[in-house]
PDB file of N, CA and C in Angstrom:
ATOM      1  N   PRO A 182       0.812  -1.204   0.000  1.00 45.00           N
ATOM      2  CA  PRO A 182       0.000   0.000   0.000  1.00 45.00           C
ATOM      3  C   PRO A 182       0.850   1.259   0.000  1.00 45.00           C
ATOM      4  N   GLU A 183       0.255   2.338  -0.407  1.00 46.00           N
ATOM      5  CA  GLU A 183       0.929   3.635  -0.364  1.00 46.00           C
ATOM      6  C   GLU A 183       1.186   3.984   1.094  1.00 46.00           C
ATOM      7  N   LEU A 184       2.399   4.390   1.418  1.00 46.00           N
ATOM      8  CA  LEU A 184       2.753   4.657   2.811  1.00 46.00           C
ATOM      9  C   LEU A 184       2.690   6.149   3.121  1.00 46.00           C
ATOM     10  N   GLY A 185       1.536   6.764   2.882  1.00 54.00           N
ATOM     11  CA  GLY A 185       1.331   8.172   3.202  1.00 54.00           C
ATOM     12  C   GLY A 185       0.907   8.332   4.646  1.00 54.00           C
ATOM     13  N   ARG A 186       0.385   9.512   4.985  1.00 59.00           N
ATOM     14  CA  ARG A 186      -0.039   9.781   6.360  1.00 59.00           C
ATOM     15  C   ARG A 186      -1.320   9.031   6.716  1.00 59.00           C
ATOM     16  N   ARG A 187      -2.101   8.664   5.696  1.00 67.00           N
ATOM     17  CA  ARG A 187      -3.345   7.948   5.943  1.00 67.00           C
ATOM     18  C   ARG A 187      -3.466   6.841   4.902  1.00 67.00           C
ATOM     19  N   PHE A 188      -3.667   5.616   5.354  1.00 78.00           N
ATOM     20  CA  PHE A 188      -3.774   4.487   4.432  1.00 78.00           C
ATOM     21  C   PHE A 188      -5.146   4.402   3.769  1.00 78.00           C
ATOM     22  N   ALA A 189      -6.193   4.857   4.462  1.00 83.00           N
ATOM     23  CA  ALA A 189      -7.560   4.787   3.932  1.00 83.00           C
ATOM     24  C   ALA A 189      -8.392   5.884   4.584  1.00 83.00           C
ATOM     25  N   ASP A 190      -9.474   6.262   3.922  1.00 84.00           N
ATOM     26  CA  ASP A 190     -10.350   7.299   4.462  1.00 84.00           C
ATOM     27  C   ASP A 190     -11.382   6.751   5.443  1.00 84.00           C
ATOM     28  N   ARG A 191     -11.675   5.450   5.356  1.00 89.00           N
ATOM     29  CA  ARG A 191     -12.716   4.850   6.183  1.00 89.00           C
ATOM     30  C   ARG A 191     -12.196   3.558   6.821  1.00 89.00           C
ATOM     31  N   LYS A 192     -12.848   3.158   7.912  1.00 93.00           N
ATOM     32  CA  LYS A 192     -12.521   1.911   8.591  1.00 93.00           C
ATOM     33  C   LYS A 192     -13.789   1.310   9.170  1.00 93.00           C
ATOM     34  N   ARG A 193     -13.742   0.007   9.449  1.00 94.00           N
ATOM     35  CA  ARG A 193     -14.846  -0.690  10.100  1.00 94.00           C
ATOM     36  C   ARG A 193     -14.390  -1.096  11.494  1.00 94.00           C
ATOM     37  N   CYS A 194     -15.251  -0.796  12.479  1.00 95.00           N
ATOM     38  CA  CYS A 194     -14.951  -1.072  13.882  1.00 95.00           C
ATOM     39  C   CYS A 194     -16.156  -1.714  14.552  1.00 95.00           C
ATOM     40  N   ALA A 195     -15.939  -2.300  15.731  1.00 95.00           N
ATOM     41  CA  ALA A 195     -17.020  -2.898  16.504  1.00 95.00           C
ATOM     42  C   ALA A 195     -17.751  -1.870  17.364  1.00 95.00           C
ATOM     43  N   ASP A 196     -17.127  -0.708  17.610  1.00 95.00           N
ATOM     44  CA  ASP A 196     -17.741   0.345  18.430  1.00 95.00           C
ATOM     45  C   ASP A 196     -17.244   1.701  17.928  1.00 95.00           C
ATOM     46  N   PRO A 197     -17.895   2.800  18.309  1.00 93.00           N
ATOM     47  CA  PRO A 197     -17.513   4.123  17.792  1.00 93.00           C
ATOM     48  C   PRO A 197     -16.076   4.551  18.097  1.00 93.00           C
ATOM     49  N   GLU A 198     -15.469   4.028  19.158  1.00 92.00           N
ATOM     50  CA  GLU A 198     -14.085   4.383  19.517  1.00 92.00           C
ATOM     51  C   GLU A 198     -13.062   3.410  18.930  1.00 92.00           C
ATOM     52  N   CYS A 199     -13.506   2.354  18.305  1.00 91.00           N
ATOM     53  CA  CYS A 199     -12.629   1.306  17.763  1.00 91.00           C
ATOM     54  C   CYS A 199     -11.755   0.698  18.857  1.00 91.00           C
ATOM     55  N   SER A 200     -12.298   0.602  20.064  1.00 93.00           N
ATOM     56  CA  SER A 200     -11.538   0.064  21.190  1.00 93.00           C
ATOM     57  C   SER A 200     -11.915  -1.380  21.512  1.00 93.00           C
ATOM     58  N   MET A 201     -13.034  -1.865  20.966  1.00 95.00           N
ATOM     59  CA  MET A 201     -13.456  -3.247  21.205  1.00 95.00           C
ATOM     60  C   MET A 201     -12.846  -4.173  20.156  1.00 95.00           C
ATOM     61  N   LEU A 202     -12.510  -5.367  20.590  1.00 96.00           N
ATOM     62  CA  LEU A 202     -11.971  -6.360  19.661  1.00 96.00           C
ATOM     63  C   LEU A 202     -13.044  -6.796  18.668  1.00 96.00           C
ATOM     64  N   MET A 203     -12.640  -6.928  17.413  1.00 97.00           N
ATOM     65  CA  MET A 203     -13.530  -7.455  16.390  1.00 97.00           C
ATOM     66  C   MET A 203     -13.349  -8.965  16.262  1.00 97.00           C
ATOM     67  N   CYS A 204     -12.086  -9.390  16.216  1.00 97.00           N
ATOM     68  CA  CYS A 204     -11.805 -10.815  16.054  1.00 97.00           C
ATOM     69  C   CYS A 204     -10.370 -11.108  16.470  1.00 97.00           C
ATOM     70  N   ARG A 205     -10.082 -12.408  16.550  1.00 97.00           N
ATOM     71  CA  ARG A 205      -8.740 -12.880  16.869  1.00 97.00           C
ATOM     72  C   ARG A 205      -8.368 -13.906  15.805  1.00 97.00           C
ATOM     73  N   GLY A 206      -7.101 -13.947  15.470  1.00 97.00           N
ATOM     74  CA  GLY A 206      -6.659 -14.928  14.493  1.00 97.00           C
ATOM     75  C   GLY A 206      -5.261 -15.416  14.785  1.00 97.00           C
ATOM     76  N   LYS A 207      -4.815 -16.313  13.948  1.00 98.00           N
ATOM     77  CA  LYS A 207      -3.475 -16.881  14.067  1.00 98.00           C
ATOM     78  C   LYS A 207      -2.680 -16.471  12.836  1.00 98.00           C
ATOM     79  N   ALA A 208      -1.464 -15.992  13.053  1.00 98.00           N
ATOM     80  CA  ALA A 208      -0.600 -15.596  11.948  1.00 98.00           C
ATOM     81  C   ALA A 208      -0.215 -16.825  11.133  1.00 98.00           C
ATOM     82  N   MET A 209      -0.422 -16.749   9.824  1.00 98.00           N
ATOM     83  CA  MET A 209      -0.118 -17.881   8.949  1.00 98.00           C
ATOM     84  C   MET A 209       1.334 -17.884   8.480  1.00 98.00           C
ATOM     85  N   GLN A 210       2.026 -16.744   8.664  1.00 97.00           N
ATOM     86  CA  GLN A 210       3.453 -16.675   8.339  1.00 97.00           C
ATOM     87  C   GLN A 210       4.058 -15.495   9.076  1.00 97.00           C
ATOM     88  N   ASP A 211       5.378 -15.431   9.106  1.00 98.00           N
ATOM     89  CA  ASP A 211       6.074 -14.304   9.723  1.00 98.00           C
ATOM     90  C   ASP A 211       5.775 -13.035   8.930  1.00 98.00           C
ATOM     91  N   PHE A 212       5.728 -11.891   9.647  1.00 98.00           N
ATOM     92  CA  PHE A 212       5.553 -10.597   8.987  1.00 98.00           C
ATOM     93  C   PHE A 212       6.412  -9.558   9.687  1.00 98.00           C
ATOM     94  N   LYS A 213       7.174  -8.813   8.899  1.00 97.00           N
ATOM     95  CA  LYS A 213       7.949  -7.671   9.395  1.00 97.00           C
ATOM     96  C   LYS A 213       7.536  -6.476   8.560  1.00 97.00           C
ATOM     97  N   GLY A 214       6.913  -5.498   9.203  1.00 94.00           N
ATOM     98  CA  GLY A 214       6.408  -4.326   8.502  1.00 94.00           C
ATOM     99  C   GLY A 214       7.509  -3.418   7.996  1.00 94.00           C
ATOM    100  N   PRO A 215       7.157  -2.548   7.030  1.00 91.00           N
ATOM    101  CA  PRO A 215       8.152  -1.646   6.446  1.00 91.00           C
ATOM    102  C   PRO A 215       8.561  -0.490   7.358  1.00 91.00           C
ATOM    103  N   ASP A 216       7.744  -0.173   8.382  1.00 90.00           N
ATOM    104  CA  ASP A 216       8.099   0.894   9.325  1.00 90.00           C
ATOM    105  C   ASP A 216       7.361   0.674  10.643  1.00 90.00           C
ATOM    106  N   CYS A 217       7.499   1.619  11.559  1.00 89.00           N
ATOM    107  CA  CYS A 217       6.985   1.453  12.917  1.00 89.00           C
ATOM    108  C   CYS A 217       5.469   1.491  13.021  1.00 89.00           C
ATOM    109  N   ARG A 218       4.762   1.843  11.963  1.00 90.00           N
ATOM    110  CA  ARG A 218       3.294   1.847  11.999  1.00 90.00           C
ATOM    111  C   ARG A 218       2.718   0.439  11.889  1.00 90.00           C
ATOM    112  N   PHE A 219       3.560  -0.529  11.577  1.00 94.00           N
ATOM    113  CA  PHE A 219       3.132  -1.907  11.391  1.00 94.00           C
ATOM    114  C   PHE A 219       3.518  -2.753  12.589  1.00 94.00           C
ATOM    115  N   VAL A 220       2.708  -3.771  12.873  1.00 96.00           N
ATOM    116  CA  VAL A 220       3.018  -4.710  13.948  1.00 96.00           C
ATOM    117  C   VAL A 220       3.693  -5.930  13.322  1.00 96.00           C
ATOM    118  N   ASN A 221       4.762  -6.379  13.935  1.00 97.00           N
ATOM    119  CA  ASN A 221       5.484  -7.562  13.458  1.00 97.00           C
ATOM    120  C   ASN A 221       4.979  -8.784  14.209  1.00 97.00           C
ATOM    121  N   PHE A 222       4.979  -9.922  13.530  1.00 98.00           N
ATOM    122  CA  PHE A 222       4.597 -11.152  14.211  1.00 98.00           C
ATOM    123  C   PHE A 222       5.264 -12.358  13.560  1.00 98.00           C
ATOM    124  N   LYS A 223       5.236 -13.445  14.297  1.00 98.00           N
ATOM    125  CA  LYS A 223       5.787 -14.729  13.850  1.00 98.00           C
ATOM    126  C   LYS A 223       4.636 -15.680  13.547  1.00 98.00           C
ATOM    127  N   LYS A 224       4.882 -16.611  12.667  1.00 98.00           N
ATOM    128  CA  LYS A 224       3.882 -17.620  12.323  1.00 98.00           C
ATOM    129  C   LYS A 224       3.380 -18.299  13.599  1.00 98.00           C
ATOM    130  N   GLY A 225       2.048 -18.426  13.702  1.00 98.00           N
ATOM    131  CA  GLY A 225       1.430 -19.086  14.849  1.00 98.00           C
ATOM    132  C   GLY A 225       1.041 -18.168  15.984  1.00 98.00           C
ATOM    133  N   GLU A 226       1.526 -16.922  15.999  1.00 98.00           N
ATOM    134  CA  GLU A 226       1.183 -15.994  17.078  1.00 98.00           C
ATOM    135  C   GLU A 226      -0.270 -15.546  16.966  1.00 98.00           C
ATOM    136  N   ALA A 227      -0.873 -15.248  18.118  1.00 98.00           N
ATOM    137  CA  ALA A 227      -2.231 -14.711  18.157  1.00 98.00           C
ATOM    138  C   ALA A 227      -2.192 -13.228  17.793  1.00 98.00           C
ATOM    139  N   VAL A 228      -3.099 -12.815  16.898  1.00 98.00           N
ATOM    140  CA  VAL A 228      -3.222 -11.424  16.468  1.00 98.00           C
ATOM    141  C   VAL A 228      -4.654 -10.990  16.748  1.00 98.00           C
ATOM    142  N   TYR A 229      -4.816  -9.857  17.437  1.00 98.00           N
ATOM    143  CA  TYR A 229      -6.128  -9.336  17.806  1.00 98.00           C
ATOM    144  C   TYR A 229      -6.462  -8.143  16.917  1.00 98.00           C
ATOM    145  N   VAL A 230      -7.640  -8.172  16.293  1.00 97.00           N
ATOM    146  CA  VAL A 230      -8.037  -7.150  15.315  1.00 97.00           C
ATOM    147  C   VAL A 230      -8.987  -6.146  15.955  1.00 97.00           C
ATOM    148  N   TYR A 231      -8.642  -4.849  15.849  1.00 96.00           N
ATOM    149  CA  TYR A 231      -9.469  -3.774  16.379  1.00 96.00           C
ATOM    150  C   TYR A 231     -10.225  -3.022  15.289  1.00 96.00           C
ATOM    151  N   TYR A 232      -9.635  -2.900  14.100  1.00 94.00           N
ATOM    152  CA  TYR A 232     -10.376  -2.309  12.983  1.00 94.00           C
ATOM    153  C   TYR A 232      -9.808  -2.733  11.648  1.00 94.00           C
ATOM    154  N   LYS A 233     -10.671  -2.587  10.631  1.00 94.00           N
ATOM    155  CA  LYS A 233     -10.347  -3.004   9.267  1.00 94.00           C
ATOM    156  C   LYS A 233     -10.447  -1.788   8.358  1.00 94.00           C
ATOM    157  N   LEU A 234      -9.387  -1.470   7.642  1.00 92.00           N
ATOM    158  CA  LEU A 234      -9.421  -0.343   6.724  1.00 92.00           C
ATOM    159  C   LEU A 234     -10.264  -0.705   5.509  1.00 92.00           C
ATOM    160  N   ILE A 235     -11.008   0.273   5.012  1.00 88.00           N
ATOM    161  CA  ILE A 235     -11.808   0.079   3.804  1.00 88.00           C
ATOM    162  C   ILE A 235     -11.524   1.230   2.850  1.00 88.00           C
ATOM    163  N   GLY A 236     -11.701   0.986   1.578  1.00 76.00           N
ATOM    164  CA  GLY A 236     -11.398   2.008   0.580  1.00 76.00           C
ATOM    165  C   GLY A 236     -10.143   1.644  -0.166  1.00 76.00           C
ATOM    166  N   LYS A 237      -9.185   2.577  -0.211  1.00 70.00           N
ATOM    167  CA  LYS A 237      -8.001   2.365  -1.053  1.00 70.00           C
ATOM    168  C   LYS A 237      -7.008   1.343  -0.498  1.00 70.00           C
ATOM    169  N   SER A 238      -7.039   1.028   0.799  1.00 64.00           N
ATOM    170  CA  SER A 238      -6.115   0.043   1.374  1.00 64.00           C
ATOM    171  C   SER A 238      -6.893  -1.047   2.107  1.00 64.00           C
ATOM    172  N   THR A 239      -7.757  -1.732   1.402  1.00 69.00           N
ATOM    173  CA  THR A 239      -8.588  -2.751   2.040  1.00 69.00           C
ATOM    174  C   THR A 239      -7.798  -3.960   2.493  1.00 69.00           C
ATOM    175  N   GLU A 240      -6.547  -4.069   2.085  1.00 87.00           N
ATOM    176  CA  GLU A 240      -5.752  -5.223   2.486  1.00 87.00           C
ATOM    177  C   GLU A 240      -5.135  -5.067   3.871  1.00 87.00           C
ATOM    178  N   LEU A 241      -5.273  -3.899   4.506  1.00 92.00           N
ATOM    179  CA  LEU A 241      -4.678  -3.668   5.824  1.00 92.00           C
ATOM    180  C   LEU A 241      -5.728  -3.666   6.925  1.00 92.00           C
ATOM    181  N   TRP A 242      -5.386  -4.349   8.025  1.00 94.00           N
ATOM    182  CA  TRP A 242      -6.162  -4.291   9.248  1.00 94.00           C
ATOM    183  C   TRP A 242      -5.238  -3.764  10.338  1.00 94.00           C
ATOM    184  N   ALA A 243      -5.832  -3.341  11.457  1.00 94.00           N
ATOM    185  CA  ALA A 243      -5.041  -2.852  12.592  1.00 94.00           C
ATOM    186  C   ALA A 243      -5.334  -3.719  13.805  1.00 94.00           C
ATOM    187  N   GLY A 244      -4.268  -4.056  14.515  1.00 96.00           N
ATOM    188  CA  GLY A 244      -4.452  -4.900  15.677  1.00 96.00           C
ATOM    189  C   GLY A 244      -3.214  -4.989  16.532  1.00 96.00           C
ATOM    190  N   SER A 245      -3.251  -5.944  17.443  1.00 96.00           N
ATOM    191  CA  SER A 245      -2.151  -6.070  18.392  1.00 96.00           C
ATOM    192  C   SER A 245      -1.628  -7.492  18.466  1.00 96.00           C
ATOM    193  N   VAL A 246      -0.353  -7.569  18.806  1.00 97.00           N
ATOM    194  CA  VAL A 246       0.338  -8.818  19.108  1.00 97.00           C
ATOM    195  C   VAL A 246       1.088  -8.537  20.400  1.00 97.00           C
ATOM    196  N   GLY A 247       0.683  -9.177  21.471  1.00 95.00           N
ATOM    197  CA  GLY A 247       1.260  -8.837  22.771  1.00 95.00           C
ATOM    198  C   GLY A 247       0.920  -7.386  23.097  1.00 95.00           C
ATOM    199  N   SER A 248       1.929  -6.589  23.436  1.00 94.00           N
ATOM    200  CA  SER A 248       1.698  -5.176  23.754  1.00 94.00           C
ATOM    201  C   SER A 248       1.954  -4.258  22.560  1.00 94.00           C
ATOM    202  N   ASP A 249       2.273  -4.823  21.404  1.00 94.00           N
ATOM    203  CA  ASP A 249       2.545  -4.026  20.197  1.00 94.00           C
ATOM    204  C   ASP A 249       1.272  -3.861  19.371  1.00 94.00           C
ATOM    205  N   PHE A 250       1.077  -2.654  18.814  1.00 94.00           N
ATOM    206  CA  PHE A 250      -0.098  -2.354  18.007  1.00 94.00           C
ATOM    207  C   PHE A 250       0.348  -1.788  16.667  1.00 94.00           C
ATOM    208  N   GLY A 251      -0.362  -2.149  15.602  1.00 93.00           N
ATOM    209  CA  GLY A 251      -0.048  -1.593  14.297  1.00 93.00           C
ATOM    210  C   GLY A 251      -0.836  -2.259  13.190  1.00 93.00           C
ATOM    211  N   TYR A 252      -0.488  -1.893  11.966  1.00 93.00           N
ATOM    212  CA  TYR A 252      -1.146  -2.439  10.781  1.00 93.00           C
ATOM    213  C   TYR A 252      -0.464  -3.726  10.334  1.00 93.00           C
ATOM    214  N   PHE A 253      -1.222  -4.532   9.598  1.00 95.00           N
ATOM    215  CA  PHE A 253      -0.692  -5.769   9.016  1.00 95.00           C
ATOM    216  C   PHE A 253      -1.594  -6.180   7.857  1.00 95.00           C
ATOM    217  N   PRO A 254      -1.067  -6.967   6.917  1.00 95.00           N
ATOM    218  CA  PRO A 254      -1.885  -7.446   5.801  1.00 95.00           C
ATOM    219  C   PRO A 254      -2.900  -8.484   6.286  1.00 95.00           C
ATOM    220  N   LYS A 255      -4.163  -8.263   5.996  1.00 95.00           N
ATOM    221  CA  LYS A 255      -5.213  -9.162   6.477  1.00 95.00           C
ATOM    222  C   LYS A 255      -5.060 -10.582   5.942  1.00 95.00           C
ATOM    223  N   ASP A 256      -4.448 -10.739   4.785  1.00 95.00           N
ATOM    224  CA  ASP A 256      -4.303 -12.063   4.179  1.00 95.00           C
ATOM    225  C   ASP A 256      -3.352 -12.974   4.951  1.00 95.00           C
ATOM    226  N   LEU A 257      -2.623 -12.422   5.922  1.00 96.00           N
ATOM    227  CA  LEU A 257      -1.693 -13.230   6.711  1.00 96.00           C
ATOM    228  C   LEU A 257      -2.333 -13.783   7.985  1.00 96.00           C
ATOM    229  N   LEU A 258      -3.640 -13.544   8.141  1.00 97.00           N
ATOM    230  CA  LEU A 258      -4.327 -13.927   9.372  1.00 97.00           C
ATOM    231  C   LEU A 258      -5.418 -14.953   9.091  1.00 97.00           C
ATOM    232  N   GLU A 259      -5.423 -16.017   9.869  1.00 97.00           N
ATOM    233  CA  GLU A 259      -6.495 -17.007   9.831  1.00 97.00           C
ATOM    234  C   GLU A 259      -7.400 -16.727  11.031  1.00 97.00           C
ATOM    235  N   ILE A 260      -8.622 -16.235  10.779  1.00 96.00           N
ATOM    236  CA  ILE A 260      -9.546 -15.875  11.858  1.00 96.00           C
ATOM    237  C   ILE A 260     -10.017 -17.148  12.555  1.00 96.00           C
ATOM    238  N   ASN A 261      -9.919 -17.155  13.902  1.00 96.00           N
ATOM    239  CA  ASN A 261     -10.408 -18.314  14.642  1.00 96.00           C
ATOM    240  C   ASN A 261     -11.415 -17.957  15.728  1.00 96.00           C
ATOM    241  N   HIS A 262     -11.699 -16.656  15.911  1.00 95.00           N
ATOM    242  CA  HIS A 262     -12.743 -16.262  16.864  1.00 95.00           C
ATOM    243  C   HIS A 262     -13.241 -14.855  16.533  1.00 95.00           C
ATOM    244  N   ASN A 263     -14.569 -14.682  16.415  1.00 94.00           N
ATOM    245  CA  ASN A 263     -15.176 -13.364  16.232  1.00 94.00           C
ATOM    246  C   ASN A 263     -15.734 -12.892  17.566  1.00 94.00           C
ATOM    247  N   TYR A 264     -15.383 -11.684  17.957  1.00 95.00           N
ATOM    248  CA  TYR A 264     -15.895 -11.101  19.194  1.00 95.00           C
ATOM    249  C   TYR A 264     -17.160 -10.303  18.950  1.00 95.00           C
ATOM    250  N   SER A 265     -17.311  -9.787  17.737  1.00 90.00           N
ATOM    251  CA  SER A 265     -18.461  -8.944  17.416  1.00 90.00           C
ATOM    252  C   SER A 265     -18.860  -9.161  15.965  1.00 90.00           C
ATOM    253  N   ASN A 266     -20.154  -9.217  15.734  1.00 86.00           N
ATOM    254  CA  ASN A 266     -20.661  -9.301  14.366  1.00 86.00           C
ATOM    255  C   ASN A 266     -21.051  -7.927  13.847  1.00 86.00           C
ATOM    256  N   GLU A 267     -21.052  -6.940  14.725  1.00 86.00           N
ATOM    257  CA  GLU A 267     -21.404  -5.577  14.341  1.00 86.00           C
ATOM    258  C   GLU A 267     -20.188  -4.862  13.777  1.00 86.00           C
ATOM    259  N   GLU A 268     -20.384  -4.185  12.656  1.00 91.00           N
ATOM    260  CA  GLU A 268     -19.296  -3.401  12.068  1.00 91.00           C
ATOM    261  C   GLU A 268     -19.826  -2.010  11.735  1.00 91.00           C
ATOM    262  N   LEU A 269     -19.263  -1.003  12.387  1.00 93.00           N
ATOM    263  CA  LEU A 269     -19.606   0.392  12.122  1.00 93.00           C
ATOM    264  C   LEU A 269     -18.598   0.966  11.142  1.00 93.00           C
ATOM    265  N   GLU A 270     -19.060   1.735  10.176  1.00 93.00           N
ATOM    266  CA  GLU A 270     -18.155   2.386   9.239  1.00 93.00           C
ATOM    267  C   GLU A 270     -17.877   3.793   9.732  1.00 93.00           C
ATOM    268  N   LEU A 271     -16.594   4.112   9.913  1.00 91.00           N
ATOM    269  CA  LEU A 271     -16.172   5.387  10.494  1.00 91.00           C
ATOM    270  C   LEU A 271     -15.032   5.993   9.682  1.00 91.00           C
ATOM    271  N   PRO A 272     -14.834   7.316   9.787  1.00 89.00           N
ATOM    272  CA  PRO A 272     -13.671   7.925   9.120  1.00 89.00           C
ATOM    273  C   PRO A 272     -12.392   7.577   9.871  1.00 89.00           C
ATOM    274  N   THR A 273     -11.292   7.496   9.145  1.00 85.00           N
ATOM    275  CA  THR A 273     -10.005   7.250   9.793  1.00 85.00           C
ATOM    276  C   THR A 273      -9.382   8.579  10.196  1.00 85.00           C
ATOM    277  N   ASP A 274      -8.482   8.505  11.143  1.00 73.00           N
ATOM    278  CA  ASP A 274      -7.743   9.686  11.580  1.00 73.00           C
ATOM    279  C   ASP A 274      -6.408   9.726  10.844  1.00 73.00           C
ATOM    280  N   VAL A 275      -5.837  10.904  10.743  1.00 60.00           N
ATOM    281  CA  VAL A 275      -4.498  11.024  10.183  1.00 60.00           C
ATOM    282  C   VAL A 275      -3.538  10.467  11.221  1.00 60.00           C
ATOM    283  N   SER A 276      -2.637   9.619  10.796  1.00 56.00           N
ATOM    284  CA  SER A 276      -1.678   9.001  11.702  1.00 56.00           C
ATOM    285  C   SER A 276      -0.725  10.047  12.271  1.00 56.00           C
ATOM    286  N   LEU A 277      -0.571  10.033  13.574  1.00 49.00           N
ATOM    287  CA  LEU A 277       0.376  10.927  14.229  1.00 49.00           C
ATOM    288  C   LEU A 277       1.702  10.210  14.498  1.00 49.00           C
ATOM    289  N   ILE A 278       1.772   8.947  14.088  1.00 55.00           N
ATOM    290  CA  ILE A 278       2.977   8.152  14.314  1.00 55.00           C
ATOM    291  C   ILE A 278       4.031   8.539  13.276  1.00 55.00           C
ATOM    292  N   CYS A 279       5.195   8.892  13.726  1.00 59.00           N
ATOM    293  CA  CYS A 279       6.312   9.195  12.842  1.00 59.00           C
ATOM    294  C   CYS A 279       7.405   8.159  13.064  1.00 59.00           C
ATOM    295  N   CYS A 280       7.956   7.661  12.006  1.00 63.00           N
ATOM    296  CA  CYS A 280       9.024   6.662  12.101  1.00 63.00           C
ATOM    297  C   CYS A 280      10.351   7.307  11.738  1.00 63.00           C
ATOM    298  N   PHE A 281      11.375   6.985  12.519  1.00 59.00           N
ATOM    299  CA  PHE A 281      12.702   7.545  12.263  1.00 59.00           C
ATOM    300  C   PHE A 281      13.672   6.431  11.959  1.00 59.00           C
TER     301      PHE A 281
END
C-alpha cells in the first residue's frame, strides 16, 4: 500500500471508539512491517483485530500482538474467533505516528 499519512479514508470497527476487539486470528506466516506503523509477528502468534481499513487500502487491518499495536496485511491472518458481528463504518484519523 501507499505509505502516506493515511492508508484509507474509512474503517470498520465494533464500536464508535474502535476500542473493542472485532476478532482474533493466528498468523499464517512471519511478517515484518516496512516501518513502525506496522506490527510484526511470527507464524502461529495470536493477532487481535481492532479495525479493518476500507477504501483504497482494504488489504490492511489494525491490531495487536502482545503489547505491540499496528497495521498488518489481512491475508496473513487465519480468523479463529469473532468477538463482534457488528461493524460500524467510520472515518479514519491522520496518523500521528512518525518513524525515524
